[in-house]
Coordinates of N, CA and C in Angstrom, one line a residue:
M28 N 0.9 -1.1 0.0 CA 0.0 -0.1 -0.1 C 1.0 1.3 -0.1
N29 N 0.3 2.3 -0.3 CA 1.0 3.6 -0.3 C 0.2 4.7 0.2
V30 N 0.8 5.8 0.7 CA 0.1 7.1 1.0 C 1.1 8.1 0.5
I31 N 0.4 9.2 0.0 CA 1.0 10.2 -0.7 C 0.7 11.6 0.1
V32 N 1.7 12.3 0.7 CA 1.5 13.6 1.3 C 1.7 14.5 0.1
V33 N 0.7 15.4 -0.1 CA 0.7 16.4 -1.1 C 0.7 17.8 -0.3
F34 N 1.6 18.7 -0.8 CA 1.7 19.9 -0.3 C 1.4 20.8 -1.3
D35 N 0.6 22.0 -0.9 CA 0.4 23.0 -1.9 C 1.5 23.8 -2.4
K36 N 1.5 24.8 -3.4 CA 2.6 25.5 -4.0 C 3.3 26.2 -2.9
C37 N 2.5 26.6 -1.8 CA 3.1 27.7 -0.8 C 3.6 26.8 0.3
F38 N 3.5 25.5 0.3 CA 4.0 24.6 1.5 C 3.3 25.1 2.7
K39 N 1.9 25.3 2.5 CA 1.3 25.7 3.8 C 0.0 24.6 4.1
N40 N -0.3 24.0 3.1 CA -1.5 23.0 3.3 C -1.3 21.7 2.8
V41 N -1.9 20.6 3.3 CA -1.8 19.3 3.0 C -3.1 18.8 2.4
L42 N -3.0 18.1 1.3 CA -4.3 17.6 0.6 C -4.7 16.2 1.5
M43 N -6.0 16.3 2.0 CA -6.5 15.2 2.6 C -7.8 14.6 1.8
C44 N -8.1 13.4 2.1 CA -9.4 12.9 1.7 C -10.3 12.7 2.9
K45 N -11.5 13.1 2.7 CA -12.6 12.8 3.8 C -13.4 11.6 3.4
R46 N -13.3 10.8 4.1 CA -13.8 9.4 3.8 C -15.4 9.6 3.7
T47 N -16.0 9.0 2.6 CA -17.4 9.0 2.4 C -18.2 7.6 2.7
K48 N -17.2 6.8 3.1 CA -17.9 5.4 3.3 C -17.0 4.6 4.3
E49 N -17.5 3.6 4.8 CA -16.8 2.9 5.9 C -15.7 2.1 5.3
P50 N -14.6 1.7 5.8 CA -14.5 2.2 7.2 C -14.0 3.6 7.4
Y51 N -14.1 3.9 8.4 CA -13.5 5.4 9.0 C -14.4 6.4 8.2
L52 N -15.8 6.4 8.1 CA -16.7 7.3 7.5 C -16.6 8.6 8.3
G53 N -16.4 9.6 7.4 CA -16.3 11.0 7.9 C -14.7 11.5 8.4
M54 N -13.8 10.5 8.4 CA -12.5 10.7 9.1 C -11.5 11.2 7.8
Y55 N -10.5 11.8 8.1 CA -9.5 12.3 7.1 C -8.5 11.4 7.0
N56 N -8.0 11.1 5.6 CA -7.1 10.0 5.2 C -6.2 10.9 4.2
L57 N -4.9 10.4 4.2 CA -4.2 10.6 3.1 C -4.5 10.1 1.8
V58 N -4.1 10.5 0.6 CA -4.4 10.0 -0.7 C -3.4 8.7 -0.8
G59 N -3.8 7.6 -1.4 CA -3.0 6.5 -1.7 C -3.9 5.3 -1.9
G60 N -3.3 4.3 -1.9 CA -4.0 2.9 -2.4 C -3.1 1.7 -2.4
K61 N -3.5 0.8 -3.0 CA -2.8 -0.6 -3.1 C -1.7 -0.3 -4.3
I62 N -0.7 -1.2 -4.1 CA 0.4 -1.2 -5.1 C 0.3 -2.4 -6.0
E63 N 0.1 -2.4 -7.1 CA -0.1 -3.4 -8.0 C 1.3 -4.3 -8.1
K64 N 1.5 -5.5 -7.9 CA 2.7 -6.1 -7.6 C 3.6 -6.0 -8.9
E65 N 3.1 -6.0 -10.1 CA 3.9 -6.0 -11.2 C 4.5 -4.4 -11.6
N66 N 4.1 -3.5 -10.8 CA 4.7 -2.1 -10.9 C 5.5 -1.6 -9.8
D67 N 6.3 -0.9 -10.0 CA 7.2 -0.2 -9.0 C 6.5 0.8 -8.0
G68 N 6.8 0.9 -6.9 CA 6.1 1.7 -6.0 C 5.9 3.3 -6.5
L69 N 7.0 3.9 -7.1 CA 7.0 5.1 -7.3 C 5.8 5.4 -8.5
N70 N 5.7 4.6 -9.5 CA 4.8 4.5 -10.5 C 3.5 4.4 -10.0
E71 N 3.3 3.5 -9.1 CA 1.9 3.2 -8.4 C 1.5 4.6 -7.6
A72 N 2.4 5.2 -7.1 CA 2.1 6.5 -6.3 C 1.6 7.5 -7.2
Y73 N 2.3 7.7 -8.5 CA 1.7 8.6 -9.4 C 0.4 8.1 -9.8
R74 N 0.1 6.7 -10.1 CA -1.0 6.3 -10.5 C -2.2 6.7 -9.7
E75 N -1.9 6.3 -8.4 CA -3.1 6.6 -7.3 C -3.4 7.9 -7.0
L76 N -2.3 8.7 -7.2 CA -2.5 10.3 -7.1 C -3.3 10.8 -8.1
E77 N -2.9 10.4 -9.5 CA -3.8 10.9 -10.5 C -5.3 10.3 -10.5
E78 N -5.5 9.2 -10.2 CA -6.9 8.4 -10.0 C -7.7 9.2 -9.0
E79 N -7.1 9.6 -7.9 CA -7.8 10.0 -6.7 C -8.0 11.6 -6.6
T80 N -7.1 12.2 -7.3 CA -7.0 13.7 -7.5 C -7.0 14.5 -8.7
N81 N -6.6 13.7 -9.8 CA -6.3 14.6 -11.1 C -5.0 15.1 -11.0
I82 N -4.1 15.0 -10.1 CA -2.8 15.5 -10.1 C -1.9 14.7 -10.8
K83 N -1.4 15.2 -11.9 CA -0.6 14.4 -12.8 C 0.9 14.4 -12.6
K84 N 1.7 13.6 -13.2 CA 3.1 13.6 -12.8 C 3.9 14.9 -13.2
K85 N 3.3 15.5 -14.2 CA 3.9 16.9 -14.6 C 3.6 17.9 -13.5
D86 N 2.8 17.7 -12.7 CA 2.2 18.7 -11.6 C 3.1 18.6 -10.3
I87 N 3.8 17.5 -10.1 CA 4.6 17.3 -8.8 C 5.7 16.4 -8.8
D88 N 6.7 16.5 -8.1 CA 7.7 15.5 -8.2 C 7.6 14.8 -6.9
L89 N 7.3 13.5 -6.8 CA 7.2 12.6 -5.6 C 8.5 12.2 -5.1
V90 N 8.7 12.2 -3.8 CA 9.9 11.8 -3.3 C 9.5 10.5 -2.4
Y91 N 10.2 9.5 -2.4 CA 9.9 8.4 -1.6 C 10.6 8.5 -0.4
F92 N 9.6 8.5 0.8 CA 10.2 8.9 2.0 C 10.7 7.9 3.0
M93 N 9.8 6.9 3.0 CA 9.9 5.7 3.9 C 9.0 4.5 3.6
K94 N 9.3 3.3 4.1 CA 8.5 2.2 4.1 C 8.3 1.8 5.6
L95 N 7.0 1.5 6.0 CA 6.9 0.8 7.2 C 6.2 -0.7 7.0
T96 N 6.8 -1.4 7.9 CA 6.2 -2.9 7.7 C 5.5 -3.3 9.0
Y97 N 4.3 -3.6 8.7 CA 3.3 -4.1 9.7 C 3.4 -5.6 9.8
I98 N 4.3 -6.2 10.6 CA 4.6 -7.6 10.8 C 3.4 -8.4 11.0
N99 N 2.6 -7.9 12.0 CA 1.5 -8.7 12.4 C 0.5 -9.0 11.4
W100 N 0.3 -8.0 10.5 CA -0.7 -7.9 9.3 C -0.1 -8.4 7.9
N101 N 1.3 -8.5 8.0 CA 1.9 -8.9 6.7 C 1.7 -7.8 5.5
K102 N 2.0 -6.5 6.0 CA 1.6 -5.5 5.1 C 2.7 -4.5 5.1
E103 N 2.9 -3.9 4.0 CA 4.0 -2.8 3.8 C 3.4 -1.5 3.4
L104 N 3.7 -0.4 3.9 CA 3.1 0.7 3.7 C 4.4 1.7 3.0
E105 N 4.3 2.1 1.9 CA 5.3 3.1 1.3 C 4.7 4.7 1.4
V106 N 5.4 5.4 2.0 CA 5.2 6.9 2.1 C 6.0 7.9 1.1
Y107 N 5.2 8.6 0.4 CA 5.8 9.5 -0.6 C 5.4 11.0 -0.2
Y108 N 5.9 12.1 -0.7 CA 5.6 13.4 -0.5 C 6.1 14.1 -1.7
G109 N 5.3 15.3 -1.9 CA 5.7 16.1 -3.0 C 5.0 17.5 -2.7
L110 N 5.6 18.4 -3.4 CA 5.2 19.9 -3.6 C 4.6 20.1 -4.7
L111 N 3.4 20.7 -4.8 CA 2.7 21.0 -6.2 C 3.7 22.0 -6.9
K112 N 3.8 21.9 -8.1 CA 4.5 22.8 -9.1 C 3.4 23.7 -10.0
N113 N 2.3 23.1 -10.0 CA 1.3 23.8 -10.8 C 0.0 23.9 -10.1
D114 N -0.9 24.9 -10.4 CA -2.4 25.0 -9.9 C -3.0 23.6 -10.6
V115 N -3.8 23.0 -10.0 CA -4.4 21.9 -10.3 C -6.0 21.8 -10.0
E116 N -6.8 21.4 -11.0 CA -8.2 21.3 -10.7 C -8.6 20.0 -10.2
L117 N -8.7 19.9 -8.8 CA -8.9 18.6 -8.3 C -10.1 18.0 -8.8
I118 N -10.1 16.7 -8.9 CA -11.3 15.9 -9.4 C -11.4 14.8 -8.4
E119 N -12.4 14.6 -7.7 CA -12.6 13.7 -6.7 C -13.0 12.3 -7.4
E120 N -12.4 11.2 -7.0 CA -12.6 9.9 -7.5 C -13.8 9.3 -6.5
V121 N -13.7 9.2 -5.2 CA -14.6 8.8 -4.4 C -14.8 9.7 -3.2
N122 N -13.7 10.0 -2.5 CA -13.7 10.7 -1.3 C -13.6 12.2 -1.7
K123 N -14.2 13.0 -0.6 CA -14.1 14.4 -0.9 C -12.7 14.9 -0.7
L124 N -12.1 16.0 -1.3 CA -10.8 16.3 -1.1 C -10.8 17.7 -0.5
E125 N -9.9 17.9 0.5 CA -9.8 19.1 1.3 C -8.3 19.5 1.4
W126 N -8.0 20.7 1.4 CA -6.6 21.3 1.8 C -7.0 21.7 3.2
V127 N -5.9 21.1 4.1 CA -5.9 21.4 5.5 C -4.6 21.8 5.9

């Protein structure tokens, strides 16, 4: 899995999703999702970001920050971050998007 921390151009706000369904209905979450095994993590981060927000690779340079391993659940979480280079019209896939 991955999560992507997106900062606005002024480095003052972070893009968050507000969950519209369970689990965690109404709670804030970072953008992200599942990594397809046949693809590398960075490309998957860009794919998820574009699917969920309409932010394209030309709009942001993502940096691989860290990987967390959850031993008990046999899961790994890759964390990326980036600062927007361009103004972007956000398009919500499922969850509401908010700058916080």
